[in-house]
Amino acid sequence: DQQVKQNSPSLSVQEGRISILNCDYTNSMFDYFLWYKKYPAEGPTFLISISSIKDKNEDGRFTVFLNKSAKHLSLHIVPSQPGDSAVYFCAARVLVLTSGTYKYIFGTGTRLKVLA
Amino acid sequence: DAGITQSPRHKVTETGTPVTLRCHQTENHRYMYWYRQDPGHGLRLIHYSYGVKDTDKGEVSDGYSVSRSKTEDFLLTLESATSSQTSVYFCAIRPYSGEQYFGPGTRLTVT
């Protein structure tokens, strides 16, 4: 069962416009959410995160919104740039009670293409 | 850079052979993770470690084992490789803050 879902495999946006990437989750025990960016032949790199007690976090051109009642988060990139073209993964963190540590569940990714 | 390396970076092996992938960190972080990335599946957790000799299973642990005998190294072993284990494998480390830092990946092909 896919606890973290990214239903859009790909997205194309014109340079300078807003990119909106979406992510849905099912587990109400997730307490922290993250977005990662991945270029081909490289490991994912951390982009931005949000705690479950907040509804918005902003870092430069990147803003993450969390709607807990809908179990939905989104990443907004404004303005979009060609260098933003990559695969974006959302991830959610959950506490493992037996070990007292956290594990992270990732979505399937959305490929963003920013057109010049 | 987060000080995390993976070796080998590429490997081709035959079905039924054992394979060990190595993740090495210079950050002295307690938490380490192994993921595999496959088209249509994103990143899936194989195993993780929360200290020396402390490991636990992830969502796709069947056919994999891990060991962590020292803080800096986290080994992933495929006891008898199968074609379904052809994938790109990523190791990640995590400080006490929430985000993970990923290595460059190992591309494994099982023929």
PDB file of C-alpha atoms in Angstrom:
ATOM      1  CA  ASP A   1       0.000   0.000   0.000  1.00  0.00           C
ATOM      2  CA  GLN A   2       1.378   3.326  -1.062  1.00  0.00           C
ATOM      3  CA  GLN A   3       1.186   5.590   1.968  1.00  0.00           C
ATOM      4  CA  VAL A   4       2.628   8.577   0.121  1.00  0.00           C
ATOM      5  CA  LYS A   5       1.315   9.266  -3.369  1.00  0.00           C
ATOM      6  CA  GLN A   6       2.367  11.638  -6.091  1.00  0.00           C
ATOM      7  CA  ASN A   7      -0.337  11.218  -8.692  1.00  0.00           C
ATOM      8  CA  SER A   8       1.256  13.333 -11.399  1.00  0.00           C
ATOM      9  CA  PRO A   9       4.248  11.550 -12.961  1.00  0.00           C
ATOM     10  CA  SER A  10       5.216  14.646 -14.918  1.00  0.00           C
ATOM     11  CA  LEU A  11       4.599  18.371 -15.143  1.00  0.00           C
ATOM     12  CA  SER A  12       5.671  20.980 -17.701  1.00  0.00           C
ATOM     13  CA  VAL A  13       5.741  24.667 -16.840  1.00  0.00           C
ATOM     14  CA  GLN A  14       6.869  27.773 -18.668  1.00  0.00           C
ATOM     15  CA  GLU A  15       9.893  29.601 -17.263  1.00  0.00           C
ATOM     16  CA  GLY A  16       8.858  32.352 -14.866  1.00  0.00           C
ATOM     17  CA  ARG A  17       5.502  30.775 -14.037  1.00  0.00           C
ATOM     18  CA  ILE A  18       4.529  28.888 -10.913  1.00  0.00           C
ATOM     19  CA  SER A  19       5.147  25.152 -10.565  1.00  0.00           C
ATOM     20  CA  ILE A  20       2.845  23.279  -8.183  1.00  0.00           C
ATOM     21  CA  LEU A  21       3.731  19.730  -7.213  1.00  0.00           C
ATOM     22  CA  ASN A  22       1.276  17.725  -5.157  1.00  0.00           C
ATOM     23  CA  CYS A  23       1.518  14.885  -2.688  1.00  0.00           C
ATOM     24  CA  ASP A  24      -1.141  12.948  -0.764  1.00  0.00           C
ATOM     25  CA  TYR A  25      -0.673  10.683   2.210  1.00  0.00           C
ATOM     26  CA  THR A  26      -2.753   8.233   4.165  1.00  0.00           C
ATOM     27  CA  ASN A  27      -0.985   7.716   7.494  1.00  0.00           C
ATOM     28  CA  SER A  28      -2.095  10.193  10.153  1.00  0.00           C
ATOM     29  CA  MET A  29       1.000   9.308  12.226  1.00  0.00           C
ATOM     30  CA  PHE A  30       3.339  11.132   9.837  1.00  0.00           C
ATOM     31  CA  ASP A  31       4.757  14.082  11.769  1.00  0.00           C
ATOM     32  CA  TYR A  32       7.200  15.672   9.342  1.00  0.00           C
ATOM     33  CA  PHE A  33       7.199  16.097   5.581  1.00  0.00           C
ATOM     34  CA  LEU A  34      10.026  16.784   3.185  1.00  0.00           C
ATOM     35  CA  TRP A  35      10.656  17.506  -0.476  1.00  0.00           C
ATOM     36  CA  TYR A  36      13.710  16.305  -2.325  1.00  0.00           C
ATOM     37  CA  LYS A  37      15.012  17.159  -5.750  1.00  0.00           C
ATOM     38  CA  LYS A  38      16.852  14.654  -7.916  1.00  0.00           C
ATOM     39  CA  TYR A  39      18.912  15.158 -11.020  1.00  0.00           C
ATOM     40  CA  PRO A  40      19.826  12.188 -13.259  1.00  0.00           C
ATOM     41  CA  ALA A  41      22.743  10.070 -12.038  1.00  0.00           C
ATOM     42  CA  GLU A  42      22.818  11.872  -8.671  1.00  0.00           C
ATOM     43  CA  GLY A  43      21.397  11.205  -5.250  1.00  0.00           C
ATOM     44  CA  PRO A  44      18.334  13.137  -4.057  1.00  0.00           C
ATOM     45  CA  THR A  45      19.041  16.441  -2.347  1.00  0.00           C
ATOM     46  CA  PHE A  46      16.955  17.958   0.407  1.00  0.00           C
ATOM     47  CA  LEU A  47      14.903  20.965  -0.624  1.00  0.00           C
ATOM     48  CA  ILE A  48      12.447  22.019   2.072  1.00  0.00           C
ATOM     49  CA  SER A  49      10.462  20.515   4.922  1.00  0.00           C
ATOM     50  CA  ILE A  50       7.474  21.187   7.140  1.00  0.00           C
ATOM     51  CA  SER A  51       6.395  19.966  10.527  1.00  0.00           C
ATOM     52  CA  SER A  52       2.895  18.596  10.948  1.00  0.00           C
ATOM     53  CA  ILE A  53       2.104  21.399  13.401  1.00  0.00           C
ATOM     54  CA  LYS A  54       2.549  24.031  10.700  1.00  0.00           C
ATOM     55  CA  ASP A  55       0.655  24.725   7.500  1.00  0.00           C
ATOM     56  CA  LYS A  56       3.269  26.639   5.534  1.00  0.00           C
ATOM     57  CA  ASN A  57       7.018  26.920   5.242  1.00  0.00           C
ATOM     58  CA  GLU A  58       8.866  29.180   2.858  1.00  0.00           C
ATOM     59  CA  ASP A  59      12.456  29.256   1.663  1.00  0.00           C
ATOM     60  CA  GLY A  60      13.223  31.634  -1.153  1.00  0.00           C
ATOM     61  CA  ARG A  61      11.387  30.546  -4.271  1.00  0.00           C
ATOM     62  CA  PHE A  62      10.112  27.390  -2.593  1.00  0.00           C
ATOM     63  CA  THR A  63       7.034  27.143  -0.379  1.00  0.00           C
ATOM     64  CA  VAL A  64       5.507  24.004   1.048  1.00  0.00           C
ATOM     65  CA  PHE A  65       1.877  23.927   2.160  1.00  0.00           C
ATOM     66  CA  LEU A  66       0.365  21.294   4.407  1.00  0.00           C
ATOM     67  CA  ASN A  67      -3.355  20.581   4.700  1.00  0.00           C
ATOM     68  CA  LYS A  68      -3.667  18.011   7.459  1.00  0.00           C
ATOM     69  CA  SER A  69      -7.404  17.576   7.215  1.00  0.00           C
ATOM     70  CA  ALA A  70      -7.051  16.653   3.545  1.00  0.00           C
ATOM     71  CA  LYS A  71      -3.766  14.779   4.112  1.00  0.00           C
ATOM     72  CA  HIS A  72      -2.270  16.789   1.306  1.00  0.00           C
ATOM     73  CA  LEU A  73       0.890  18.769   0.800  1.00  0.00           C
ATOM     74  CA  SER A  74       2.132  20.791  -2.091  1.00  0.00           C
ATOM     75  CA  LEU A  75       5.352  22.417  -3.209  1.00  0.00           C
ATOM     76  CA  HIS A  76       5.184  25.755  -4.976  1.00  0.00           C
ATOM     77  CA  ILE A  77       8.124  27.058  -6.974  1.00  0.00           C
ATOM     78  CA  VAL A  78       7.897  30.714  -7.969  1.00  0.00           C
ATOM     79  CA  PRO A  79       9.264  31.745 -10.380  1.00  0.00           C
ATOM     80  CA  SER A  80      10.207  28.497 -12.080  1.00  0.00           C
ATOM     81  CA  GLN A  81      13.621  28.337 -13.732  1.00  0.00           C
ATOM     82  CA  PRO A  82      15.068  25.877 -16.272  1.00  0.00           C
ATOM     83  CA  GLY A  83      17.510  24.666 -13.597  1.00  0.00           C
ATOM     84  CA  ASP A  84      14.530  23.479 -11.569  1.00  0.00           C
ATOM     85  CA  SER A  85      13.939  20.721 -14.126  1.00  0.00           C
ATOM     86  CA  ALA A  86      14.360  17.517 -12.120  1.00  0.00           C
ATOM     87  CA  VAL A  87      12.404  14.767 -10.402  1.00  0.00           C
ATOM     88  CA  TYR A  88      10.808  15.862  -7.139  1.00  0.00           C
ATOM     89  CA  PHE A  89      10.035  13.412  -4.363  1.00  0.00           C
ATOM     90  CA  CYS A  90       7.892  14.087  -1.345  1.00  0.00           C
ATOM     91  CA  ALA A  91       8.605  12.103   1.792  1.00  0.00           C
ATOM     92  CA  ALA A  92       6.941  11.627   5.155  1.00  0.00           C
ATOM     93  CA  ARG A  93       8.445  10.679   8.486  1.00  0.00           C
ATOM     94  CA  VAL A  94       6.977   8.290  11.015  1.00  0.00           C
ATOM     95  CA  LEU A  95       8.235   7.167  14.416  1.00  0.00           C
ATOM     96  CA  VAL A  96       8.945   3.452  14.752  1.00  0.00           C
ATOM     97  CA  LEU A  97       7.902   2.628  18.303  1.00  0.00           C
ATOM     98  CA  THR A  98       9.964  -0.554  18.625  1.00  0.00           C
ATOM     99  CA  SER A  99      13.258   1.191  17.871  1.00  0.00           C
ATOM    100  CA  GLY A 100      12.389   4.752  18.884  1.00  0.00           C
ATOM    101  CA  THR A 101      13.729   6.054  15.625  1.00  0.00           C
ATOM    102  CA  TYR A 102      12.252   7.465  12.450  1.00  0.00           C
ATOM    103  CA  LYS A 103      11.778   6.002   9.041  1.00  0.00           C
ATOM    104  CA  TYR A 104      10.862   7.870   5.906  1.00  0.00           C
ATOM    105  CA  ILE A 105       8.347   6.926   3.240  1.00  0.00           C
ATOM    106  CA  PHE A 106       8.780   8.404  -0.212  1.00  0.00           C
ATOM    107  CA  GLY A 107       6.369   9.072  -3.019  1.00  0.00           C
ATOM    108  CA  THR A 108       6.931   7.907  -6.576  1.00  0.00           C
ATOM    109  CA  GLY A 109       8.177  11.264  -7.803  1.00  0.00           C
ATOM    110  CA  THR A 110       7.078  13.947 -10.266  1.00  0.00           C
ATOM    111  CA  ARG A 111       9.284  14.909 -13.183  1.00  0.00           C
ATOM    112  CA  LEU A 112       9.221  18.679 -13.599  1.00  0.00           C
ATOM    113  CA  LYS A 113      10.261  20.236 -16.867  1.00  0.00           C
ATOM    114  CA  VAL A 114      10.630  23.999 -16.990  1.00  0.00           C
ATOM    115  CA  LEU A 115      10.478  25.287 -20.529  1.00  0.00           C
ATOM    116  CA  ALA A 116      12.643  28.243 -21.508  1.00  0.00           C
TER     117      ALA A 116
ATOM    118  CA  ASP B   1      28.736  17.637   0.551  1.00  0.00           C
ATOM    119  CA  ALA B   2      27.428  15.525   3.381  1.00  0.00           C
ATOM    120  CA  GLY B   3      30.472  13.217   3.409  1.00  0.00           C
ATOM    121  CA  ILE B   4      28.786  10.090   2.171  1.00  0.00           C
ATOM    122  CA  THR B   5      30.163   7.735  -0.461  1.00  0.00           C
ATOM    123  CA  GLN B   6      28.952   4.514  -2.005  1.00  0.00           C
ATOM    124  CA  SER B   7      30.937   1.713  -3.587  1.00  0.00           C
ATOM    125  CA  PRO B   8      30.937   0.356  -6.144  1.00  0.00           C
ATOM    126  CA  ARG B   9      29.163   2.959  -8.264  1.00  0.00           C
ATOM    127  CA  HIS B  10      28.300   0.442 -10.940  1.00  0.00           C
ATOM    128  CA  LYS B  11      28.147  -3.325 -10.848  1.00  0.00           C
ATOM    129  CA  VAL B  12      27.001  -6.066 -13.177  1.00  0.00           C
ATOM    130  CA  THR B  13      26.572  -9.491 -11.657  1.00  0.00           C
ATOM    131  CA  GLU B  14      24.984 -12.812 -12.499  1.00  0.00           C
ATOM    132  CA  THR B  15      21.859 -14.294 -10.976  1.00  0.00           C
ATOM    133  CA  GLY B  16      22.615 -16.318  -7.883  1.00  0.00           C
ATOM    134  CA  THR B  17      25.851 -14.575  -6.926  1.00  0.00           C
ATOM    135  CA  PRO B  18      26.266 -12.680  -3.644  1.00  0.00           C
ATOM    136  CA  VAL B  19      26.739  -8.928  -3.824  1.00  0.00           C
ATOM    137  CA  THR B  20      27.721  -6.428  -1.138  1.00  0.00           C
ATOM    138  CA  LEU B  21      27.260  -2.692  -1.474  1.00  0.00           C
ATOM    139  CA  ARG B  22      29.070  -0.339   0.854  1.00  0.00           C
ATOM    140  CA  CYS B  23      27.980   2.992   2.269  1.00  0.00           C
ATOM    141  CA  HIS B  24      30.625   5.062   4.041  1.00  0.00           C
ATOM    142  CA  GLN B  25      30.150   8.308   5.941  1.00  0.00           C
ATOM    143  CA  THR B  26      32.603  10.725   7.501  1.00  0.00           C
ATOM    144  CA  GLU B  27      29.958  12.615   9.521  1.00  0.00           C
ATOM    145  CA  ASN B  28      29.673  10.239  12.471  1.00  0.00           C
ATOM    146  CA  HIS B  29      25.874  10.220  12.221  1.00  0.00           C
ATOM    147  CA  ARG B  30      23.945   7.584  14.067  1.00  0.00           C
ATOM    148  CA  TYR B  31      21.226   6.966  11.484  1.00  0.00           C
ATOM    149  CA  MET B  32      21.793   5.335   8.098  1.00  0.00           C
ATOM    150  CA  TYR B  33      19.362   4.047   5.470  1.00  0.00           C
ATOM    151  CA  TRP B  34      19.349   1.948   2.312  1.00  0.00           C
ATOM    152  CA  TYR B  35      16.820   2.622  -0.465  1.00  0.00           C
ATOM    153  CA  ARG B  36      16.258   1.326  -3.944  1.00  0.00           C
ATOM    154  CA  GLN B  37      14.893   3.447  -6.754  1.00  0.00           C
ATOM    155  CA  ASP B  38      12.840   1.895  -9.528  1.00  0.00           C
ATOM    156  CA  PRO B  39      10.658   3.458 -12.228  1.00  0.00           C
ATOM    157  CA  GLY B  40       7.100   3.874 -11.027  1.00  0.00           C
ATOM    158  CA  HIS B  41       8.042   3.080  -7.428  1.00  0.00           C
ATOM    159  CA  GLY B  42      10.113   6.023  -6.337  1.00  0.00           C
ATOM    160  CA  LEU B  43      12.431   5.395  -3.406  1.00  0.00           C
ATOM    161  CA  ARG B  44      11.635   2.383  -1.260  1.00  0.00           C
ATOM    162  CA  LEU B  45      13.242   1.685   2.105  1.00  0.00           C
ATOM    163  CA  ILE B  46      15.148  -1.602   2.343  1.00  0.00           C
ATOM    164  CA  HIS B  47      16.790  -1.458   5.774  1.00  0.00           C
ATOM    165  CA  TYR B  48      17.925   1.193   8.186  1.00  0.00           C
ATOM    166  CA  SER B  49      20.263   1.481  11.145  1.00  0.00           C
ATOM    167  CA  TYR B  50      19.992   3.515  14.324  1.00  0.00           C
ATOM    168  CA  GLY B  51      23.389   2.640  15.741  1.00  0.00           C
ATOM    169  CA  VAL B  52      26.227   0.134  15.609  1.00  0.00           C
ATOM    170  CA  LYS B  53      24.695  -3.335  15.359  1.00  0.00           C
ATOM    171  CA  ASP B  54      21.181  -1.812  15.541  1.00  0.00           C
ATOM    172  CA  THR B  55      19.225  -2.356  12.338  1.00  0.00           C
ATOM    173  CA  ASP B  56      15.620  -2.806  11.276  1.00  0.00           C
ATOM    174  CA  LYS B  57      13.703  -3.783   8.172  1.00  0.00           C
ATOM    175  CA  GLY B  58      12.043  -1.437   5.744  1.00  0.00           C
ATOM    176  CA  GLU B  59       9.245  -2.025   3.256  1.00  0.00           C
ATOM    177  CA  VAL B  60      11.195  -4.149   0.746  1.00  0.00           C
ATOM    178  CA  SER B  61      13.691  -6.089   2.865  1.00  0.00           C
ATOM    179  CA  ASP B  62      13.151  -9.586   1.437  1.00  0.00           C
ATOM    180  CA  GLY B  63      16.347 -10.880  -0.183  1.00  0.00           C
ATOM    181  CA  TYR B  64      18.536  -8.263   1.544  1.00  0.00           C
ATOM    182  CA  SER B  65      20.567  -8.214   4.719  1.00  0.00           C
ATOM    183  CA  VAL B  66      22.593  -5.440   6.324  1.00  0.00           C
ATOM    184  CA  SER B  67      25.385  -5.042   8.790  1.00  0.00           C
ATOM    185  CA  ARG B  68      26.810  -2.151  10.707  1.00  0.00           C
ATOM    186  CA  SER B  69      29.897  -3.040  12.718  1.00  0.00           C
ATOM    187  CA  LYS B  70      31.153   0.543  12.971  1.00  0.00           C
ATOM    188  CA  THR B  71      29.504   3.945  12.821  1.00  0.00           C
ATOM    189  CA  GLU B  72      30.915   4.943   9.454  1.00  0.00           C
ATOM    190  CA  ASP B  73      29.993   1.878   7.393  1.00  0.00           C
ATOM    191  CA  PHE B  74      26.623   0.383   6.517  1.00  0.00           C
ATOM    192  CA  LEU B  75      26.756  -2.670   4.250  1.00  0.00           C
ATOM    193  CA  LEU B  76      23.906  -4.012   2.136  1.00  0.00           C
ATOM    194  CA  THR B  77      24.170  -7.645   1.017  1.00  0.00           C
ATOM    195  CA  LEU B  78      22.191  -9.507  -1.584  1.00  0.00           C
ATOM    196  CA  GLU B  79      22.791 -13.102  -0.574  1.00  0.00           C
ATOM    197  CA  SER B  80      21.776 -14.506  -3.955  1.00  0.00           C
ATOM    198  CA  ALA B  81      21.077 -11.812  -6.497  1.00  0.00           C
ATOM    199  CA  THR B  82      17.975 -12.018  -8.682  1.00  0.00           C
ATOM    200  CA  SER B  83      16.980 -10.030 -11.759  1.00  0.00           C
ATOM    201  CA  SER B  84      14.272  -8.281  -9.719  1.00  0.00           C
ATOM    202  CA  GLN B  85      17.052  -6.700  -7.664  1.00  0.00           C
ATOM    203  CA  THR B  86      18.360  -4.806 -10.671  1.00  0.00           C
ATOM    204  CA  SER B  87      17.994  -1.238  -9.457  1.00  0.00           C
ATOM    205  CA  VAL B  88      19.723   1.908  -8.338  1.00  0.00           C
ATOM    206  CA  TYR B  89      20.594   1.757  -4.653  1.00  0.00           C
ATOM    207  CA  PHE B  90      20.942   4.849  -2.511  1.00  0.00           C
ATOM    208  CA  CYS B  91      22.338   5.168   0.954  1.00  0.00           C
ATOM    209  CA  ALA B  92      21.320   8.043   3.197  1.00  0.00           C
ATOM    210  CA  ILE B  93      22.516   9.429   6.505  1.00  0.00           C
ATOM    211  CA  ARG B  94      20.605  11.554   8.936  1.00  0.00           C
ATOM    212  CA  PRO B  95      21.764  13.896  11.666  1.00  0.00           C
ATOM    213  CA  TYR B  96      19.402  14.641  14.525  1.00  0.00           C
ATOM    214  CA  SER B  97      17.601  17.168  12.337  1.00  0.00           C
ATOM    215  CA  GLY B  98      14.855  15.791  10.136  1.00  0.00           C
ATOM    216  CA  GLU B  99      16.356  15.667   6.679  1.00  0.00           C
ATOM    217  CA  GLN B 100      18.407  12.900   5.129  1.00  0.00           C
ATOM    218  CA  TYR B 101      21.501  13.287   2.992  1.00  0.00           C
ATOM    219  CA  PHE B 102      21.936  10.848   0.146  1.00  0.00           C
ATOM    220  CA  GLY B 103      24.940   9.271  -1.465  1.00  0.00           C
ATOM    221  CA  PRO B 104      25.508   9.254  -5.225  1.00  0.00           C
ATOM    222  CA  GLY B 105      23.964   5.815  -5.729  1.00  0.00           C
ATOM    223  CA  THR B 106      25.047   2.402  -6.993  1.00  0.00           C
ATOM    224  CA  ARG B 107      23.635   1.093 -10.237  1.00  0.00           C
ATOM    225  CA  LEU B 108      23.323  -2.692  -9.969  1.00  0.00           C
ATOM    226  CA  THR B 109      22.446  -4.918 -12.907  1.00  0.00           C
ATOM    227  CA  VAL B 110      21.709  -8.591 -12.339  1.00  0.00           C
ATOM    228  CA  THR B 111      21.862 -10.637 -15.554  1.00  0.00           C
TER     229      THR B 111
END
